[in-house]
PDB file of C-alpha atoms in Angstrom:
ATOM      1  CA  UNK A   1      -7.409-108.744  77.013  1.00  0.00           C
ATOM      2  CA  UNK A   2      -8.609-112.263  76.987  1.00  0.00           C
ATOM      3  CA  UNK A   3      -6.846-114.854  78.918  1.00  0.00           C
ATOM      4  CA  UNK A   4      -5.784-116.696  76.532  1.00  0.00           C
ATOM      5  CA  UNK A   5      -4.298-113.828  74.962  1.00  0.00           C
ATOM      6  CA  UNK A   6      -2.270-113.032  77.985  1.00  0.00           C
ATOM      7  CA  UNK A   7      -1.180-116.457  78.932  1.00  0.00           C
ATOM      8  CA  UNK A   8       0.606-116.641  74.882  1.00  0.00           C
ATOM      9  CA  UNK A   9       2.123-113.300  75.438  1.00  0.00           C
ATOM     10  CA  UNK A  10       3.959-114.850  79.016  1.00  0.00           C
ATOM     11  CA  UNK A  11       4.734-117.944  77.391  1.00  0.00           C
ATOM     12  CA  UNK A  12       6.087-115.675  74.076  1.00  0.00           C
ATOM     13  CA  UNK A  13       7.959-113.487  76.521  1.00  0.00           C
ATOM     14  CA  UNK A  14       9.218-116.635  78.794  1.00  0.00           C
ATOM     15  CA  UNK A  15      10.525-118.255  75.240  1.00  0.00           C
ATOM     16  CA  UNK A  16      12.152-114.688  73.491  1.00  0.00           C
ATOM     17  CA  UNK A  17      13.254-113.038  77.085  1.00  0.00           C
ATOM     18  CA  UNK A  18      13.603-110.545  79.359  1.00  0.00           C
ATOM     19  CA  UNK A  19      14.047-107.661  76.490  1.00  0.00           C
ATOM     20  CA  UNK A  20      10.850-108.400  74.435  1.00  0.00           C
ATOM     21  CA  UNK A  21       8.338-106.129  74.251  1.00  0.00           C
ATOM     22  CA  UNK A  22       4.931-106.822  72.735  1.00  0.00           C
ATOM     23  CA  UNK A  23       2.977-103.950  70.373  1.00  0.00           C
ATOM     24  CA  UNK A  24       0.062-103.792  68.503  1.00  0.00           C
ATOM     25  CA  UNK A  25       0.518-103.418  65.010  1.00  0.00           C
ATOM     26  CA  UNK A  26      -1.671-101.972  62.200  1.00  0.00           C
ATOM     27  CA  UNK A  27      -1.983 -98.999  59.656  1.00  0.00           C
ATOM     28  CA  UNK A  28      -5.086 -97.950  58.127  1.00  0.00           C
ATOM     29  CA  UNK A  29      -5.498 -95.507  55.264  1.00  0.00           C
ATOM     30  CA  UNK A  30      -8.665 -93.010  55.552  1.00  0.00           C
ATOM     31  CA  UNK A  31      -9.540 -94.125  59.290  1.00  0.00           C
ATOM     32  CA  UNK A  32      -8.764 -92.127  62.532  1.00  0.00           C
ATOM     33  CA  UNK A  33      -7.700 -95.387  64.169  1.00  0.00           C
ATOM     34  CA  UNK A  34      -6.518 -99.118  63.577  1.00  0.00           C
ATOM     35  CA  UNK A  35      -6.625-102.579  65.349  1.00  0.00           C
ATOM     36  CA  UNK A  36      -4.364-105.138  64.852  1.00  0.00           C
ATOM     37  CA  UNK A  37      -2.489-108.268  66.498  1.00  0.00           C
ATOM     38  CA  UNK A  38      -0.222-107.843  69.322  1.00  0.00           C
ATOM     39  CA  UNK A  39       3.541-108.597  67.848  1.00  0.00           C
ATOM     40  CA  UNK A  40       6.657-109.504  69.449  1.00  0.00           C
ATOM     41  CA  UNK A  41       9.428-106.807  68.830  1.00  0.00           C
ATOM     42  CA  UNK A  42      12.837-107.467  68.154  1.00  0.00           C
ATOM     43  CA  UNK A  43      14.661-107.672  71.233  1.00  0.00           C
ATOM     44  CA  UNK A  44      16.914-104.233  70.658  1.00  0.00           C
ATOM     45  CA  UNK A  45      13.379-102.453  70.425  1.00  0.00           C
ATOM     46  CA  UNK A  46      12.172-100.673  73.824  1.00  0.00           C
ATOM     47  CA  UNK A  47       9.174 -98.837  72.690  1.00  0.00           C
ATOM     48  CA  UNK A  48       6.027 -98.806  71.061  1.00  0.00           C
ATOM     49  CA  UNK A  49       4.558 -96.178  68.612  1.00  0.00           C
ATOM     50  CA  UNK A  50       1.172 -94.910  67.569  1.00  0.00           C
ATOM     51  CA  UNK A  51      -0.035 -92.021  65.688  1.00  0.00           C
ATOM     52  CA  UNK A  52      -2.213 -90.372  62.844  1.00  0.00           C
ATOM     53  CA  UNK A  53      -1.155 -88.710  59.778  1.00  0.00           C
ATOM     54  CA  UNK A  54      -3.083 -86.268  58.091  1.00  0.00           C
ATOM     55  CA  UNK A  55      -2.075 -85.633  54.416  1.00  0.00           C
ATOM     56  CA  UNK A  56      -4.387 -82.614  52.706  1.00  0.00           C
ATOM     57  CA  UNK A  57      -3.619 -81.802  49.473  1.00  0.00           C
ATOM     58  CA  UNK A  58      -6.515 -79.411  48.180  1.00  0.00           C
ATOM     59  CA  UNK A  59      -9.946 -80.875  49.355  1.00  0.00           C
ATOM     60  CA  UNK A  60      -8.190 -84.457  49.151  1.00  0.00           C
ATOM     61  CA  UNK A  61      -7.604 -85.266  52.781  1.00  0.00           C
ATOM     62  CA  UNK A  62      -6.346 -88.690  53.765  1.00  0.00           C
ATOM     63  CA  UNK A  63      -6.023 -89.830  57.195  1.00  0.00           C
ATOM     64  CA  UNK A  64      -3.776 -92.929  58.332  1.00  0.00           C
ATOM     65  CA  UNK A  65      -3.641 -94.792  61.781  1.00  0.00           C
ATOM     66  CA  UNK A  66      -0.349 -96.349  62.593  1.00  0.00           C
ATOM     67  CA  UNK A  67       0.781 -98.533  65.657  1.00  0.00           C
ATOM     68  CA  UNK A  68       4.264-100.412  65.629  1.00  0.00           C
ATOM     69  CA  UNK A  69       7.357-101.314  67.238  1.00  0.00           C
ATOM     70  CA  UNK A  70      10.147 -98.746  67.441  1.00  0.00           C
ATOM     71  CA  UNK A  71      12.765 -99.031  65.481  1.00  0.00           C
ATOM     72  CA  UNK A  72      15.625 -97.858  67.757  1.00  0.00           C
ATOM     73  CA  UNK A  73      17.046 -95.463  64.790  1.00  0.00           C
ATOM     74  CA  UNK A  74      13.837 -93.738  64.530  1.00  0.00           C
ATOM     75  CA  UNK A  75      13.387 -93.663  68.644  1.00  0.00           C
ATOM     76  CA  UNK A  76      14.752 -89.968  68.513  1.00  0.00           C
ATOM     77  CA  UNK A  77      11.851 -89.028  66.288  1.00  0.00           C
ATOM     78  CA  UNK A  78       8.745 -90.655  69.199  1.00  0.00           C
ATOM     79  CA  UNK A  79       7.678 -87.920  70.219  1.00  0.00           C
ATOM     80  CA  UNK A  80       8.403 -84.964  66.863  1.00  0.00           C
ATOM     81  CA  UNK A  81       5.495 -84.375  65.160  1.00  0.00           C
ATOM     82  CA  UNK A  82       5.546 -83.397  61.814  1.00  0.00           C
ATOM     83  CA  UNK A  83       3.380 -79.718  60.524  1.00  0.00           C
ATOM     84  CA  UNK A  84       4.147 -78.439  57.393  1.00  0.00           C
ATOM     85  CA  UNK A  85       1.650 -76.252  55.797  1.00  0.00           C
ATOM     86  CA  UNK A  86       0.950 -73.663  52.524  1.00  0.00           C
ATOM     87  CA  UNK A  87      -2.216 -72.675  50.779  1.00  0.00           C
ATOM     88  CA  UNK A  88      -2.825 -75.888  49.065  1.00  0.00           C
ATOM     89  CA  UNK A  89      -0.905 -78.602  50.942  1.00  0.00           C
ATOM     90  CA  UNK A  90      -1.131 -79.517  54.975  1.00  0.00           C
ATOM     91  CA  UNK A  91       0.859 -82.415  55.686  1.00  0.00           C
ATOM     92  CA  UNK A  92       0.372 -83.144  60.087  1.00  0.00           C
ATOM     93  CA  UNK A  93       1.347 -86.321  61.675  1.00  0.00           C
ATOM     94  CA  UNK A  94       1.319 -86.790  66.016  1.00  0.00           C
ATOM     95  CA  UNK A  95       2.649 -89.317  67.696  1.00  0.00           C
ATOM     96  CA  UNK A  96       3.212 -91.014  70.689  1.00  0.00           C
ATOM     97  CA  UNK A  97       5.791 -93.599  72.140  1.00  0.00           C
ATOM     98  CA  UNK A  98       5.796 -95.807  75.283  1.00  0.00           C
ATOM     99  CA  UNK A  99       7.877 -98.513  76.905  1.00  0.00           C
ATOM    100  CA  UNK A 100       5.175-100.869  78.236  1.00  0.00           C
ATOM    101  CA  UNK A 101       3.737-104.588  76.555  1.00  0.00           C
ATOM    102  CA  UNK A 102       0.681-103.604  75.229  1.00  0.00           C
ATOM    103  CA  UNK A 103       0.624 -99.856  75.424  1.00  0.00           C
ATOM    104  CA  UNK A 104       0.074 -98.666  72.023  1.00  0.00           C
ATOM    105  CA  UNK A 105      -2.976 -99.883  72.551  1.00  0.00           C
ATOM    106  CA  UNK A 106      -6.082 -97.118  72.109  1.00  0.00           C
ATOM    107  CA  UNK A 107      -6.606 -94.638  69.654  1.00  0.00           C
ATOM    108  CA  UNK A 108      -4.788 -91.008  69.035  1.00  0.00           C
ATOM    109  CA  UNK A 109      -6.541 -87.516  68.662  1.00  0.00           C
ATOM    110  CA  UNK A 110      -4.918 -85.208  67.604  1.00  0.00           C
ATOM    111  CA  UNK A 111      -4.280 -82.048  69.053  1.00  0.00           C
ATOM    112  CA  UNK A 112      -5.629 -78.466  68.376  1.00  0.00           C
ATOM    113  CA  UNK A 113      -3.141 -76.920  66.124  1.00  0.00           C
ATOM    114  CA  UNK A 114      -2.369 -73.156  67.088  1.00  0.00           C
ATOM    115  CA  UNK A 115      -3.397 -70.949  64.818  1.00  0.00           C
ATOM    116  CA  UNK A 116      -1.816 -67.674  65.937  1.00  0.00           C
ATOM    117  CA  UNK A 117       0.434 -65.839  63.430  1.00  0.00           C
ATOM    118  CA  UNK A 118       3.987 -66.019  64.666  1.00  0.00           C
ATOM    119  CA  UNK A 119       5.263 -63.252  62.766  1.00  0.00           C
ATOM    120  CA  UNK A 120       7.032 -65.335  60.397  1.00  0.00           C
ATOM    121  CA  UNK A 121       6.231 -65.904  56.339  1.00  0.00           C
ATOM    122  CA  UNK A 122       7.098 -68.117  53.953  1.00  0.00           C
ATOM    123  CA  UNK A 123       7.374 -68.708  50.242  1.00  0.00           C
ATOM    124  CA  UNK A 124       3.927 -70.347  48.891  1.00  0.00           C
ATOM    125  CA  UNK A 125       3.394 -72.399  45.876  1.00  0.00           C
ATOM    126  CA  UNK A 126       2.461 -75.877  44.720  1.00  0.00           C
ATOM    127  CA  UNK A 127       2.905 -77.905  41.628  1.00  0.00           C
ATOM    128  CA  UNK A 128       1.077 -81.918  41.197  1.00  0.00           C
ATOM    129  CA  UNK A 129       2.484 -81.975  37.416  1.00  0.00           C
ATOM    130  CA  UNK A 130       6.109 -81.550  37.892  1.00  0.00           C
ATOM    131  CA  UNK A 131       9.056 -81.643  40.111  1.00  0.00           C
ATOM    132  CA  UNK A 132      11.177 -78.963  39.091  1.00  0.00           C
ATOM    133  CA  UNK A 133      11.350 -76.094  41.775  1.00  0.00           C
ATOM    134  CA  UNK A 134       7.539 -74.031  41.985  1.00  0.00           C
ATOM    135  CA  UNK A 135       7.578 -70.567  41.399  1.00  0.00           C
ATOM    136  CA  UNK A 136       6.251 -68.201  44.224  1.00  0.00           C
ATOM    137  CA  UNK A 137       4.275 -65.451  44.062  1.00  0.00           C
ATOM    138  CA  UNK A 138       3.101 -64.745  47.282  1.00  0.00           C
ATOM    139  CA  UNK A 139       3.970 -65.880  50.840  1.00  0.00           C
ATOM    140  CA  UNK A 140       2.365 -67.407  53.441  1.00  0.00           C
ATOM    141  CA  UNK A 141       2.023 -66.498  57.216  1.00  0.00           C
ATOM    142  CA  UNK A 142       3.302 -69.094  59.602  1.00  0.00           C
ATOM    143  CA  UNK A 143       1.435 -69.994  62.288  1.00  0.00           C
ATOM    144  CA  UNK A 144       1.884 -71.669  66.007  1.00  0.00           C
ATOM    145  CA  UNK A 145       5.506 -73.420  66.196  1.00  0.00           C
ATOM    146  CA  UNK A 146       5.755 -73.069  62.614  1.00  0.00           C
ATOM    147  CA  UNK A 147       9.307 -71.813  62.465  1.00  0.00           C
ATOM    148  CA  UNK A 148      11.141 -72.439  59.650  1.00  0.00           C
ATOM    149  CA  UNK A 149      10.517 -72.278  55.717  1.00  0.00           C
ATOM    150  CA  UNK A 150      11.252 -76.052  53.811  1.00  0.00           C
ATOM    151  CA  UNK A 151      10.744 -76.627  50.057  1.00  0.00           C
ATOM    152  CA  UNK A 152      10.172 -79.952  48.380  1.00  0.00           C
ATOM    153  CA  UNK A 153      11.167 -80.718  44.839  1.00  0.00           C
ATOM    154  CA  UNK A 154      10.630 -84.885  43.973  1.00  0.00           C
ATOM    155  CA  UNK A 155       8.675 -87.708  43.333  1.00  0.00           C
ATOM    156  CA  UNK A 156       5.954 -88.868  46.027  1.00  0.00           C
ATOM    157  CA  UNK A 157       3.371 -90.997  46.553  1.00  0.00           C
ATOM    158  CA  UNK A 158       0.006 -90.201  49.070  1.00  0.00           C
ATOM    159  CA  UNK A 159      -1.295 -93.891  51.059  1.00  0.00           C
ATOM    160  CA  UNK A 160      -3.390 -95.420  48.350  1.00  0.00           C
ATOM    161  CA  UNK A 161      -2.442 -93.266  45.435  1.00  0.00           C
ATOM    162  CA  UNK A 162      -0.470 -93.630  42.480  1.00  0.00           C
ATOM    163  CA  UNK A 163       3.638 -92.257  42.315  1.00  0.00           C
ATOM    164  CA  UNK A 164       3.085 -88.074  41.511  1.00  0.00           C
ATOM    165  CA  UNK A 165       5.731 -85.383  40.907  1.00  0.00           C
ATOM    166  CA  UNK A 166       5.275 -82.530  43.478  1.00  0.00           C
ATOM    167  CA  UNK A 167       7.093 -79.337  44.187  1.00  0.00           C
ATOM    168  CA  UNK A 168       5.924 -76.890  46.903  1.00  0.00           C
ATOM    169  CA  UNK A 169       7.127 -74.565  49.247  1.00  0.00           C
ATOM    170  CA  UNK A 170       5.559 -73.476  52.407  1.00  0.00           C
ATOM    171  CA  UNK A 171       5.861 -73.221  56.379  1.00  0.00           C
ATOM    172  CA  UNK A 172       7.390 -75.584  58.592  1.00  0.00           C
ATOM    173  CA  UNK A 173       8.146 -76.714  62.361  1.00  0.00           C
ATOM    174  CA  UNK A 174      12.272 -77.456  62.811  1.00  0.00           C
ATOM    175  CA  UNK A 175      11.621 -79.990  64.147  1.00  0.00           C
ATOM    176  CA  UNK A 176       9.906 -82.021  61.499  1.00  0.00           C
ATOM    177  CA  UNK A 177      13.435 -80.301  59.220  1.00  0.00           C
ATOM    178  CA  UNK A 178      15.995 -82.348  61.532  1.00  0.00           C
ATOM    179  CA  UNK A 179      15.585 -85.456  60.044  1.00  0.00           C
ATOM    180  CA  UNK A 180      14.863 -84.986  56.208  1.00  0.00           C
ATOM    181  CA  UNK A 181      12.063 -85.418  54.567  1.00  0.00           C
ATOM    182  CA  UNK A 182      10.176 -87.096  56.014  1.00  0.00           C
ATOM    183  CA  UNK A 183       9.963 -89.546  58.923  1.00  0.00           C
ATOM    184  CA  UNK A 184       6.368 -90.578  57.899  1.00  0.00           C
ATOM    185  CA  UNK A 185       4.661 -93.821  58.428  1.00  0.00           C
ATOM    186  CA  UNK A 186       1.882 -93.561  55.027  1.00  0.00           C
ATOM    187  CA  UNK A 187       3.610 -90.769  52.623  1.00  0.00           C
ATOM    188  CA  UNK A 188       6.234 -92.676  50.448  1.00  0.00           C
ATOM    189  CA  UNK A 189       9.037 -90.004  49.004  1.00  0.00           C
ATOM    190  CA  UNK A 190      11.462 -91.548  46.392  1.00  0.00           C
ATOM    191  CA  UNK A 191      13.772 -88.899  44.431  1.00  0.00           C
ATOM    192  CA  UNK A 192      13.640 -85.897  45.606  1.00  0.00           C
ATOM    193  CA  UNK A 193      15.330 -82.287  47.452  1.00  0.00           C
ATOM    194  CA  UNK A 194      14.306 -80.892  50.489  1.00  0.00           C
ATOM    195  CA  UNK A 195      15.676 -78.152  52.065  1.00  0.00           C
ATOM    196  CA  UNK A 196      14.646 -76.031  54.832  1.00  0.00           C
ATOM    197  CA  UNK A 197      15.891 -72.385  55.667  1.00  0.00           C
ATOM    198  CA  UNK A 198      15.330 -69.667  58.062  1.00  0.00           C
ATOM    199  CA  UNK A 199      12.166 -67.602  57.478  1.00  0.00           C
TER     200      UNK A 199
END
């Protein structure tokens, strides 16, 4: 970091106090990473975020970069990834949260998923026409932490694509269930029903 640089973020801090935390900011659409400016937070916000997103639908696969401030209702959610998965659809997003100035600073790779059959199945279809509820005719084997069927019935839009009607069904974490559909930083969901249910 230049000097310069540093000597505005003291002065920023000295001026906003003790509680502010600085973060880089950005978000990207079809890069693996992102650069941006170093922000103030608000002063109720104690960590910063970065992470990728990877939204496949078919051989359509977007990538976004994020870094941010925390919003302290979303804090619960730093370090829940999000996996949901059928034969046409594989939305993934990792992230990671720290409590530093500066921090979020660097790139994110993520992980190897695991790829193990768990045991569990799902029901598997897609629709990019309409929202009303897909039909399945077949199932799908979960894999890794995959642990929990969801279904999504609404109105979405993918980063840098127009508004689409979706329904699909497939395998999911729990953990990416316990807060709706879905905590994402690029994928924009307007109406819509999600449910998730035990495999």
């Amino acid at each position: 970091m230049s000097l310069s640089l540093t000597m505005a973020a003291i002065f920023a801090t000295a001026i906003a106090g003790v509680g502010a935390l600085f973060c880089q900011k950005c978000y990207e659409v079809n890069q693996t990473s992102c650069t941006g400016p170093f922000m103030l937070c608000p002063e109720d916000v104690t960590h910063c975020i970065k992470g990728l997103e990877n939204n496949t639908v078919g051989d359509s696969v977007i990538m976004s970069a994020f870094k941010d401030c925390v919003d302290p209702s979303k804090q619960v959610d730093c370090e829940k990834g999000v996996n949901f998965r059928n034969s046409v659809v594989l939305v993934r997003i990792e992230r990671s949260c720290c409590d530093k100035d500066f921090c979020n600073a660097g790139d994110l790779q993520m992980s190897d998923v695991d790829q193990t059959p768990n045991g569990h199945k799902c029901d598997d279809c897609f629709s990019g026409e309409s929202s009303a509820p897909c039909t399945a005719g077949k199932q799908i084997l979960c894999i890794g932490k995959e642990d929990t069927c969801a279904s999504f019935n609404g109105t979405a839009v993918r980063p840098g694509e127009d508004e689409q009607q979706y329904s699909l069904r497939g395998c999911i974490t729990k953990e990416s269930c316990d807060r709706g559909a879905f905590n994402i930083a690029g994928i924009r969901v307007y109406t819509y029903d999600f449910e998730c249910t035990a495999p």
